[in-house]
Amino acid sequence: MQLEKFQYDNKIVRNFGIATVLWGIIGMTVGLLVAFQLFTPEANLGNQYTTFGRIRPLHTNAVIFAFVGNGIFMGVYYSLQRLLKARMFSDVLSKIHFWGWQLIIVSAAITLPLGFTTSHEYAELEWPIDIAITLIWVVFGVNMFGTIIKRRERHMYVAIWFYIATFVTVAVLHIVNSAQLPISAFKSYYLYAGVQDALVQWWYGHNAVAFFLTTPYLGMMYYFLPKMANRPVYSYKLSILHFWSLIFIYIWAGPHHLLYSSLPGWAQSLGVAFSIMLIAPSWGGMINGLLTLRGAWDKVRDDAVLKFMVVGITAYGMATFEGPLLSLKQVNAIGHFTDWIVAHVHVGALGWNGFLTFAILYWLVPRLYQTEIFSKKLIAFHFWIGTLGILFYAIPMYLAGFAQGLMLKEFTQEGLLKYPAFLQTTIEIIPMYIFRAVGGAMYLAGVIVMTYNLIKTMSKGKLLANEPAEALPLEPVFVPHAGEKTWHRSLERRPMAFMVLSVIVILIGGMVEMMPTFIISSNVPTIASVKPYSPLELQGRDIYIREGCVGCHSQMVRPFRSETERYGDYSKAGEFVYDHPFLWGSKRTGPDLHRTGGKYSDAWHFNHMLDPTTMSPGSIMPAYPWLIDQKLDTTTTISKINAMRSLGVPYAENYEKIANRDLNTQASNISENLKKDNIKIKNDREIIAVIAYLQRLGTDIKVVSNK
């Protein structure tokens, strides 16, 4: 049989590589600014577009979808062609994918600082961008499966299994979590509310980490590590067990983000059980990676690129041990809502995703440009400064998390809270925030050094845009295959069947957890006294979302004495039935706000937003003077009331026609209250709506307090 000649497309790999580095620097620089804001609130640069609440999601989106996303596509486009012995299915689709993805990132960089956000963690982008993501993801899928279909290698290597699972699962996650009702070009409400919305979000949020930050990188580990070490993968059987158990178990673990919340207990227990089981496949993958280096550890000593891989895989092992640890209720009770979670996330992001990406870039660029790396010493420098950066980042955050989690639970011998004011615990950990910023700066410095090294490498070589290759044509299906002795070998030769089976495996967990919550009413008991938000409160809630307040404040009082003493009665599932979206939060940089309604005067809230330090000396919250200056847009009230009614919120028929009348009445009352405290402000300012929303929180049920 005659060899067929063809060419690999290296230009698309190079383009995604450049985008990876560029967005990495931008995303990490924004992250460094965010880190500074936590101990120097003035670092918000004095305007509403660069406050912590608005640019924190910009940082997470830039690092996850721009830096890691482009890194995924770089690795997939390079390895897929060589594993299948075929050029990508369509050069046109490759270009559409590349430029479409970059435009999505640019649109995120514009809209998030402007306050256009859905508030869902890792899914903050509004509905037009969600549609664009869907279309570009389909382009990627068509290109990938088109390449698989026209392949010259019948067997699908393990890396491709992970790429297939990534494509199908991210598609399912994105579509389900993006179910929204648009009310304008950049505003929408989630179809789900309260408990159901929380479950969907963390089913998505946890599995976005699983199937965007983990499975594609495992696929790249299985391809690039053996290439770098010049060793075969340690165990084919372990890779099979690793893959199927990982994608089946991972999808169940989302509820461990909602322990002690208003989520039904059975769903929480399922999340805990599957999180514990997740240790086995995760560590199976880590062990398979590290044991691939058997007999090659002498290379690790001398090769900084392999050092990046080893530390990255080890960081994956640490993060995937810590995740199940944090899902234990006793541990979660201390760690949740604290900087322990921030440390945990960044060990994975900086160590696993970051270091693997750097290793692949260092390995790929010289090959694409047919030259040697410019400086091995600079690679070594990058490795050590990056490793130190991770340590300077993670260790202080662990200490901050432990300290704050324990301080918030501490009582005196007399049975009183030792630290009744949340701010007391925040001030205690500010030095740790400074160390975290130092670690982030070190890590970013390493990336800048890498960028210089790669640019110098590119400049002394020449891009091999179309790499010549040759391979035998694909053998007919009916020809027996000597290695096809098992069901899995057979499945590996049938990509569409493999894809369908992957979809079935990942759908099981999601359906078992979500369907009962949606169709069995007893999972979310209703409370008769819970009423829809007034028009002014609804507008205030949307401003609260726009400013990213949920990034620092939770609205979920857990059933602990330490929390009920500090905040008031614990939160009930029925209190959130009209919350589109839910705002339970995932990190407390400030106190919980679910019972803040009526706790302070209107004047207190006004002064606190104008200058937080006047009400809370030592506060690290930024000021929000623009809320006092900006006029509330009431032209959207009608569309918002109609949208909420469509979602099941029981506003009276035709209420939207008089909603602004009620809005003005309530706003005038708040304005009059402020006048009594010598605060003169018009009733049409945004601050009035925010005050109305804050004063409503937690007042639907009688609050039982021991204070």
XYZ file of C-alpha atoms in Angstrom:
707
model
C 0.000 0.000 0.000
C 1.461 3.386 -1.066
C 2.171 6.152 1.422
C 0.033 9.278 1.145
C 1.761 12.648 1.386
C 0.117 15.552 3.233
C 1.008 18.526 5.428
C 0.338 19.398 9.063
C -1.031 22.896 9.708
C 1.435 24.465 12.120
C 0.315 28.039 11.540
C -2.920 27.573 13.492
C -0.921 26.021 16.342
C 1.465 29.002 16.320
C -1.467 31.462 16.337
C -3.109 29.826 19.335
C 0.298 29.748 21.055
C 0.802 33.499 20.593
C -2.738 34.152 21.843
C -2.043 31.953 24.888
C 0.972 34.022 25.892
C -0.644 37.389 25.141
C -3.863 36.718 27.056
C -1.910 35.047 29.823
C 0.020 38.247 30.505
C -3.150 40.360 30.313
C -5.201 38.020 32.527
C -2.477 37.690 35.147
C -1.839 41.446 35.173
C -5.519 42.038 35.891
C -5.264 39.375 38.599
C -2.339 41.239 40.154
C -4.396 44.445 40.172
C -7.224 42.539 41.883
C -4.756 41.223 44.476
C -3.563 44.762 45.257
C -7.142 45.970 45.673
C -7.646 43.575 48.572
C -5.221 45.514 50.763
C -5.213 48.841 48.897
C -8.800 49.670 47.853
C -7.497 52.811 46.104
C -6.068 50.472 43.453
C -9.520 50.504 41.858
C -8.091 53.591 40.102
C -10.982 55.772 41.234
C -13.561 54.734 38.667
C -16.404 52.271 38.443
C -14.922 50.186 35.626
C -11.923 48.855 37.532
C -13.396 47.995 40.928
C -12.783 44.565 42.426
C -16.376 43.481 41.773
C -16.148 44.204 38.061
C -12.620 43.105 37.177
C -12.413 39.972 39.305
C -14.655 38.125 36.796
C -12.565 39.700 34.028
C -9.477 38.097 35.604
C -11.087 34.663 35.984
C -12.518 34.690 32.453
C -9.244 35.914 30.942
C -7.174 33.257 32.699
C -9.624 30.387 32.166
C -11.005 31.006 28.689
C -8.311 33.196 27.138
C -5.045 31.846 28.573
C -6.024 28.237 29.279
C -8.566 28.125 26.424
C -6.053 29.146 23.790
C -3.537 26.793 25.407
C -6.008 23.920 25.001
C -6.567 24.678 21.331
C -2.820 25.036 20.745
C -2.162 21.594 22.231
C -5.189 19.924 20.644
C -4.518 21.242 17.117
C -0.889 20.111 17.299
C -1.399 16.682 18.833
C -4.643 15.760 17.049
C -3.106 16.087 13.590
C -0.162 13.871 14.489
C -2.166 11.266 16.374
C -4.589 10.930 13.458
C -1.943 11.410 10.753
C -4.108 13.986 9.027
C -4.244 17.741 8.516
C -7.107 19.474 10.301
C -10.413 18.909 8.527
C -10.749 22.519 7.334
C -8.269 25.401 7.316
C -11.228 27.777 7.027
C -12.867 26.350 10.162
C -9.523 26.581 11.981
C -9.310 30.296 11.153
C -12.959 30.925 12.081
C -12.336 29.123 15.366
C -9.229 31.155 16.120
C -10.581 34.604 15.294
C -14.037 33.852 16.701
C -12.517 32.820 20.028
C -10.387 35.966 20.177
C -13.422 38.161 19.448
C -15.316 36.437 22.268
C -12.447 37.214 24.630
C -12.348 40.860 23.504
C -16.123 41.145 23.985
C -15.712 39.774 27.525
C -12.934 42.277 28.216
C -15.278 45.090 27.152
C -18.577 44.000 28.695
C -17.478 42.800 32.144
C -15.907 46.119 33.265
C -19.045 47.861 31.949
C -21.065 45.788 34.412
C -22.796 43.500 31.915
C -22.791 40.263 33.902
C -25.086 37.367 34.772
C -23.204 36.861 38.088
C -22.838 33.075 37.565
C -19.305 32.002 38.481
C -17.217 31.251 35.329
C -20.310 32.054 33.219
C -20.694 35.799 33.747
C -20.932 36.678 30.050
C -24.311 37.850 28.804
C -26.540 36.025 26.342
C -25.229 37.373 22.967
C -21.709 36.255 23.911
C -23.081 32.913 25.139
C -24.556 32.367 21.674
C -21.222 33.250 20.067
C -19.441 30.776 22.362
C -21.898 28.066 21.311
C -21.324 28.731 17.603
C -17.529 28.791 17.875
C -17.562 25.648 20.031
C -19.573 23.906 17.299
C -16.988 25.061 14.740
C -14.265 23.515 16.918
C -16.252 20.276 17.229
C -16.921 19.987 13.503
C -13.247 20.589 12.788
C -12.153 18.020 15.367
C -14.586 15.285 14.381
C -14.043 16.011 10.690
C -10.351 15.367 11.274
C -11.114 12.176 13.205
C -13.322 10.915 10.364
C -10.703 11.567 7.647
C -7.851 10.140 9.758
C -5.193 7.754 8.512
C -4.798 6.093 11.914
C -7.686 3.833 12.864
C -6.791 3.641 16.564
C -7.750 6.633 18.708
C -4.994 7.319 21.223
C -5.898 8.106 24.857
C -5.421 11.875 24.434
C -8.234 11.940 21.874
C -10.630 10.313 24.350
C -10.136 13.278 26.649
C -10.574 15.752 23.782
C -13.880 14.139 22.804
C -15.150 14.164 26.403
C -14.117 17.819 26.704
C -16.046 18.838 23.604
C -19.308 17.060 24.378
C -19.403 17.852 28.105
C -18.551 21.546 27.787
C -21.289 21.802 25.154
C -23.874 20.247 27.496
C -22.728 22.327 30.486
C -22.780 25.586 28.560
C -26.208 25.074 27.009
C -27.927 24.022 30.251
C -26.304 26.731 32.381
C -26.951 29.474 29.811
C -30.739 29.066 29.780
C -31.680 32.735 30.090
C -34.539 35.061 29.206
C -33.124 38.186 27.490
C -34.764 41.514 28.267
C -32.312 43.705 26.330
C -29.108 43.435 24.321
C -26.981 42.971 27.454
C -29.377 41.972 30.195
C -31.080 38.677 30.919
C -32.521 36.645 33.768
C -31.834 32.954 34.356
C -34.765 30.619 33.831
C -33.905 28.915 37.116
C -34.324 30.527 40.527
C -32.890 30.114 44.008
C -32.018 26.553 44.984
C -32.452 25.220 41.450
C -30.282 27.965 39.990
C -27.600 27.269 42.604
C -27.592 23.560 41.757
C -27.349 24.197 38.006
C -24.609 26.802 38.493
C -22.392 24.587 40.611
C -23.075 21.555 38.445
C -21.715 23.790 35.696
C -19.058 25.566 37.792
C -17.479 22.415 39.188
C -17.543 20.662 35.838
C -16.207 23.660 33.960
C -13.129 23.065 36.119
C -13.365 19.337 35.355
C -13.904 19.491 31.613
C -12.163 22.726 30.643
C -9.290 22.967 33.104
C -8.720 19.246 33.604
C -9.710 16.760 30.893
C -8.126 18.554 27.902
C -4.936 19.040 29.915
C -4.929 15.366 30.830
C -5.199 14.626 27.122
C -2.234 16.896 26.450
C -0.323 15.298 29.330
C -0.841 11.880 27.736
C 0.533 13.179 24.421
C 3.294 15.636 25.315
C 4.815 13.982 28.393
C 5.766 10.736 26.590
C 7.171 12.864 23.742
C 9.253 14.984 26.097
C 10.511 12.009 28.117
C 10.804 9.688 25.103
C 8.938 7.020 27.076
C 5.616 5.245 26.466
C 2.649 5.907 28.738
C 3.067 3.798 31.871
C -0.199 1.855 31.668
C -2.798 1.602 28.898
C -5.228 -0.216 31.240
C -4.851 2.497 33.869
C -5.592 5.146 31.235
C -8.884 3.384 30.385
C -9.867 3.162 34.044
C -8.748 6.760 34.602
C -10.785 8.132 31.709
C -14.167 6.463 32.191
C -14.239 6.666 35.976
C -13.165 10.320 35.893
C -15.829 11.544 33.469
C -18.549 9.505 35.207
C -17.721 10.515 38.789
C -16.743 14.157 38.207
C -20.183 15.202 36.991
C -21.808 14.262 40.337
C -19.527 16.309 42.593
C -20.911 19.831 42.023
C -23.135 19.962 45.154
C -20.066 19.904 47.409
C -19.891 23.655 46.680
C -23.246 24.046 48.445
C -22.762 22.156 51.705
C -24.748 23.514 54.674
C -26.724 25.670 52.226
C -30.450 25.499 51.458
C -29.831 22.750 48.887
C -31.707 19.532 49.778
C -29.657 17.290 52.066
C -29.769 14.276 49.737
C -28.133 16.309 46.935
C -25.412 17.526 49.303
C -24.730 13.943 50.417
C -24.457 12.744 46.810
C -21.950 15.511 46.100
C -19.841 14.509 49.104
C -19.902 10.787 48.285
C -18.830 11.230 44.671
C -16.226 13.840 45.623
C -14.523 11.293 47.881
C -14.624 8.691 45.110
C -13.038 11.228 42.768
C -9.672 10.797 44.484
C -9.191 7.389 42.844
C -9.405 8.332 39.132
C -7.674 11.676 39.691
C -4.701 10.094 41.378
C -4.774 7.284 38.854
C -4.108 9.901 36.173
C -1.382 11.568 38.200
C 0.332 8.234 38.875
C 0.074 7.258 35.217
C 1.758 10.542 34.299
C 4.544 10.425 36.861
C 5.312 6.733 36.262
C 5.649 7.478 32.556
C 8.913 9.106 33.631
C 10.266 5.820 35.008
C 13.824 5.495 33.814
C 13.861 9.152 32.723
C 14.285 10.970 36.033
C 17.858 11.836 35.102
C 16.351 13.906 32.291
C 14.130 15.717 34.775
C 17.207 16.771 36.724
C 18.716 18.430 33.657
C 15.638 19.499 31.659
C 13.641 22.441 33.037
C 10.786 21.716 30.615
C 10.273 18.307 32.223
C 10.485 20.003 35.622
C 7.481 22.111 34.613
C 5.611 18.923 33.706
C 6.483 17.131 36.942
C 5.511 20.049 39.185
C 2.358 20.609 37.118
C 1.238 16.991 37.450
C 2.087 17.037 41.165
C 0.001 20.200 41.581
C -2.862 18.362 39.859
C -2.502 15.563 42.379
C -2.485 18.003 45.307
C -5.522 19.911 44.037
C -7.489 16.731 43.346
C -6.738 15.454 46.840
C -7.688 18.736 48.439
C -11.005 18.987 46.562
C -12.402 15.809 48.136
C -10.904 16.875 51.477
C -12.813 20.160 51.308
C -15.995 18.285 50.457
C -15.983 16.636 53.890
C -18.608 18.528 55.864
C -16.422 19.043 58.924
C -13.648 20.559 56.791
C -16.029 22.494 54.567
C -17.591 24.128 57.622
C -14.261 25.889 58.231
C -12.903 26.298 54.709
C -15.926 27.398 52.700
C -16.264 31.137 51.993
C -12.587 31.660 53.027
C -9.245 32.127 51.264
C -8.527 28.421 51.705
C -10.666 27.927 48.595
C -8.693 30.640 46.774
C -5.448 28.817 47.598
C -6.912 25.496 46.472
C -8.086 26.889 43.137
C -4.778 28.588 42.396
C -2.657 25.529 43.140
C -4.564 23.914 40.289
C -4.614 26.951 38.001
C -1.031 28.144 38.496
C 0.562 24.729 38.989
C -1.406 22.343 36.798
C -2.703 24.557 33.977
C 0.020 27.175 34.043
C 3.050 24.909 34.286
C 1.780 22.401 31.708
C 1.061 25.255 29.312
C 4.572 26.668 29.788
C 6.153 23.243 29.243
C 4.191 22.697 26.022
C 5.082 26.182 24.741
C 8.785 25.596 25.421
C 8.616 22.226 23.657
C 6.500 23.350 20.697
C 7.943 26.700 19.641
C 11.456 25.441 18.729
C 9.875 22.634 16.674
C 7.484 24.956 14.889
C 10.361 27.332 14.086
C 12.964 24.600 13.329
C 15.501 25.908 15.816
C 16.794 25.541 19.365
C 15.305 27.398 22.320
C 17.021 30.770 22.765
C 18.057 30.236 26.403
C 17.783 27.177 28.634
C 18.970 29.293 31.559
C 15.930 31.541 31.174
C 13.686 28.457 31.215
C 15.304 27.392 34.486
C 14.862 30.900 35.878
C 11.197 30.848 34.854
C 10.695 27.493 36.526
C 12.137 28.578 39.862
C 10.533 32.041 39.982
C 7.209 30.451 38.967
C 7.477 27.762 41.635
C 8.360 30.345 44.291
C 5.485 32.486 43.045
C 3.041 29.626 43.610
C 4.400 29.060 47.124
C 4.273 32.772 48.000
C 0.716 32.846 46.697
C -0.727 29.622 48.077
C 0.841 29.348 51.549
C -0.340 32.802 52.737
C -3.808 32.077 51.361
C -3.937 28.771 53.223
C -2.910 30.553 56.417
C -5.485 33.296 55.798
C -8.193 30.707 55.206
C -7.368 28.680 58.305
C -7.082 31.799 60.454
C -10.280 33.472 59.323
C -12.325 30.261 59.266
C -11.370 29.489 62.862
C -11.649 33.074 64.118
C -15.196 33.375 62.798
C -16.198 30.282 64.782
C -14.472 31.184 68.049
C -16.489 31.859 71.200
C -15.367 33.224 74.561
C -15.755 31.249 77.796
C -18.897 33.286 78.430
C -20.458 31.925 75.227
C -20.128 35.117 73.205
C -18.545 35.499 69.785
C -14.898 36.418 70.277
C -14.848 38.325 66.988
C -18.434 39.571 66.529
C -17.477 41.986 63.731
C -16.462 40.265 60.488
C -14.034 43.112 59.794
C -11.909 42.088 62.794
C -10.991 38.866 60.999
C -10.360 40.644 57.682
C -7.862 43.085 59.202
C -5.989 40.148 60.746
C -5.271 38.536 57.365
C -4.334 41.640 55.333
C -0.571 40.804 55.629
C -1.368 37.498 53.909
C -2.976 39.432 51.043
C 0.245 41.388 50.615
C 2.280 38.167 50.393
C -0.244 36.829 47.868
C 0.341 39.860 45.642
C 4.114 39.327 45.897
C 3.648 35.703 44.799
C 1.455 36.764 41.889
C 4.049 39.329 40.802
C 6.777 36.667 40.856
C 4.658 34.290 38.791
C 3.872 37.036 36.264
C 7.560 37.961 36.061
C 8.291 34.375 35.040
C 5.688 34.576 32.259
C 7.257 37.795 30.970
C 10.696 36.131 30.936
C 9.172 33.194 29.017
C 7.664 35.589 26.500
C 11.072 37.183 25.860
C 12.655 33.736 25.492
C 10.017 32.578 23.008
C 10.183 35.796 20.949
C 13.978 35.447 20.666
C 13.532 31.790 19.690
C 11.024 32.713 16.981
C 13.233 35.498 15.647
C 16.204 33.184 15.062
C 14.124 30.496 13.346
C 11.511 30.287 10.588
C 7.977 29.006 10.994
C 7.349 25.688 9.287
C 3.753 26.640 8.495
C 2.978 23.475 6.529
C 4.965 20.533 7.836
C 5.386 17.694 5.307
C 4.218 14.267 6.485
C 3.287 10.907 5.031
C 1.303 7.899 6.199
C -0.510 4.870 4.939
C -4.151 5.459 4.005
C -6.779 4.342 6.512
C -7.311 0.608 6.335
C -10.859 -0.559 5.490
C -13.107 -1.179 8.495
C -13.538 -4.857 7.681
C -9.816 -5.617 7.858
C -9.112 -7.447 11.159
C -6.862 -5.551 13.529
C -4.273 -7.537 15.424
C -4.546 -5.345 18.514
C -8.347 -5.376 18.656
C -8.695 -7.928 21.432
C -10.867 -6.000 23.871
C -14.153 -4.091 23.768
C -12.259 -0.886 24.351
C -9.897 -1.450 21.441
C -12.984 -1.908 19.316
C -14.589 1.247 20.721
C -11.432 3.262 20.039
C -11.907 2.551 16.333
C -15.456 3.965 16.356
C -15.303 7.685 17.228
C -19.020 8.452 16.945
C -19.948 5.533 19.202
C -17.250 6.727 21.594
C -18.777 10.215 21.612
C -22.317 8.935 22.224
C -21.165 6.721 25.101
C -19.283 9.675 26.630
C -22.448 11.809 26.490
C -24.490 9.076 28.196
C -21.888 8.659 30.940
C -21.758 12.387 31.751
C -25.533 12.894 31.581
C -26.371 10.294 34.227
C -25.062 12.218 37.229
C -26.498 15.567 36.176
C -29.956 14.166 35.530
C -30.088 12.184 38.789
C -29.164 15.284 40.814
C -31.164 17.940 39.005
C -34.403 16.332 37.884
C -35.792 15.614 41.398
C -34.967 19.165 42.479
C -36.961 20.530 39.547
C -39.987 18.228 39.565
C -40.497 17.318 43.255
C -41.823 20.405 45.037
C -40.892 19.176 48.536
C -37.225 19.854 47.692
C -37.957 23.591 47.812
C -40.692 24.193 50.449
C -42.560 27.427 49.807
C -42.968 30.127 52.447
C -46.206 32.110 52.230
C -44.661 35.319 53.546
C -42.055 35.474 50.778
C -43.167 38.075 48.240
C -41.688 39.254 44.917
C -39.269 42.167 44.965
C -40.792 45.612 44.567
C -39.837 47.405 41.308
C -37.287 49.573 43.148
C -35.803 46.543 44.943
C -35.591 44.682 41.644
C -33.708 47.577 40.065
C -31.438 47.778 43.115
C -30.745 44.047 42.905
C -29.646 44.428 39.289
C -27.265 47.251 40.247
C -25.915 45.015 43.041
C -25.278 42.342 40.389
C -23.748 44.881 37.995
C -21.239 46.004 40.619
C -20.201 42.420 41.383
C -21.097 42.674 45.075
C -21.711 38.906 45.156
C -17.962 38.459 44.603
C -17.334 39.612 48.199
C -20.645 39.088 50.031
C -22.635 35.891 50.395
C -26.391 35.722 50.944
C -26.529 32.369 52.682
C -26.529 32.095 56.475
C -25.527 28.525 57.251
C -27.011 26.621 60.241
C -24.040 27.175 62.552
C -24.327 28.916 65.899
C -21.380 31.118 64.918
C -23.311 32.359 61.897
C -26.775 32.687 63.415
C -25.260 34.645 66.325
C -23.444 36.944 63.906
C -26.029 37.365 61.149
C -29.421 36.076 62.288
C -31.612 33.061 61.476
C -30.216 30.578 58.970
C -31.400 30.783 55.350
C -34.383 28.734 54.115
C -34.829 27.302 50.614
C -38.217 28.968 50.186
C -36.758 32.444 50.643
C -35.028 32.331 47.260
C -37.876 31.234 44.979
C -37.962 34.611 43.180
C -34.192 35.056 42.905
C -33.176 35.058 39.226
C -30.211 34.529 39.565
C -29.352 33.204 43.035
C -26.733 35.245 44.915
C -25.435 32.870 47.575
C -21.824 33.715 46.745
C -18.690 31.597 46.981
C -16.285 33.836 48.953
C -16.733 36.160 51.912
C -14.338 39.070 51.720
C -17.024 40.914 53.643
C -19.858 39.714 55.913
C -22.931 37.789 54.788
C -25.812 40.090 53.840
C -28.838 37.802 53.834
C -30.192 39.221 57.107
C -28.950 42.772 56.640
C -32.442 44.171 55.968
C -33.458 46.545 58.753
C -30.184 46.013 60.609
C -28.845 49.461 59.708
C -30.480 52.770 58.832
C -30.780 54.122 55.299
C -28.213 56.767 56.236
C -25.740 54.083 57.355
C -25.991 52.346 53.966
C -25.640 55.678 52.129
C -22.504 56.658 54.027
C -21.099 53.144 53.763
C -21.377 53.212 49.965
C -19.986 56.745 49.777
C -16.976 55.954 51.998
C -16.927 52.541 53.721
C -14.261 53.552 56.229
C -16.587 56.109 57.849
C -18.889 53.303 58.968
C -16.320 50.504 59.207
C -12.827 51.815 60.058
C -10.180 49.671 58.382
C -12.570 48.379 55.698
C -11.024 47.231 52.410
C -14.265 47.796 50.491
C -13.976 50.432 47.734
C -16.210 53.519 47.656
C -19.114 53.746 45.203
C -19.661 57.497 44.639
C -21.060 56.974 41.133
C -24.147 55.330 42.628
C -24.935 58.715 44.173
C -24.269 60.616 40.943
C -25.903 58.292 38.395
C -29.607 58.446 37.624
C -31.593 55.215 37.911
C -32.804 53.962 34.530
C -36.510 53.275 35.074
C -37.240 52.723 31.382
C -36.352 49.050 31.912
C -38.854 48.477 34.735
C -41.684 47.317 32.470
C -39.525 44.767 30.623
C -38.080 43.481 33.902
C -41.498 42.983 35.510
C -42.783 41.227 32.367
C -39.699 38.995 32.252
C -40.068 38.022 35.904
C -43.746 37.216 35.386
C -42.761 34.982 32.442
C -40.401 33.165 34.809
C -43.193 32.477 37.297
C -42.846 35.429 39.681
C -46.450 36.270 40.673
C -46.703 39.942 39.744
C -50.316 40.943 39.135
C -51.566 41.170 35.557
C -50.797 44.611 34.068
C -48.761 45.529 37.164
C -45.928 46.659 34.892
C -48.063 49.658 33.868
C -48.033 51.063 37.398
C -44.713 49.614 38.564
C -42.799 52.874 38.165
C -45.415 54.657 40.238
C -44.717 52.267 43.122
C -40.993 52.598 42.441
C -41.163 56.405 42.795
C -43.230 56.172 45.974
C -40.730 53.839 47.675
C -37.788 55.898 46.409
C -39.338 59.084 47.811
C -39.774 57.435 51.211
C -36.077 56.475 51.317
C -35.068 59.967 50.174
C -37.184 61.488 52.954
C -35.592 59.163 55.520
C -32.156 60.307 54.393
C -33.163 63.946 54.753
C -33.842 63.326 58.451
C -30.133 62.501 58.753
C -29.116 65.624 56.801
C -28.464 63.685 53.591
C -30.052 65.471 50.658
C -30.302 63.346 47.533
C -32.822 63.071 44.744
C -35.067 60.026 44.748
C -33.999 59.071 41.198
C -30.398 58.086 42.041
C -29.052 54.527 41.821
C -28.023 54.546 45.476
C -31.709 54.767 46.462
C -32.466 51.513 44.633
C -29.461 49.750 46.187
C -30.551 50.839 49.665
C -34.067 49.547 48.963
C -32.665 46.145 47.974
C -30.337 45.892 50.977
C -33.143 46.836 53.363
C -35.314 44.077 51.885
C -32.798 41.257 52.338
C -33.901 38.569 54.780
C -37.049 40.382 55.945
C -39.610 38.020 54.380
C -39.592 35.733 57.399
C -39.455 36.571 61.071
C -35.792 36.673 62.040
C -35.023 34.914 65.297
C -31.952 36.384 66.963
C -30.404 35.816 70.361
C -28.874 39.276 70.346
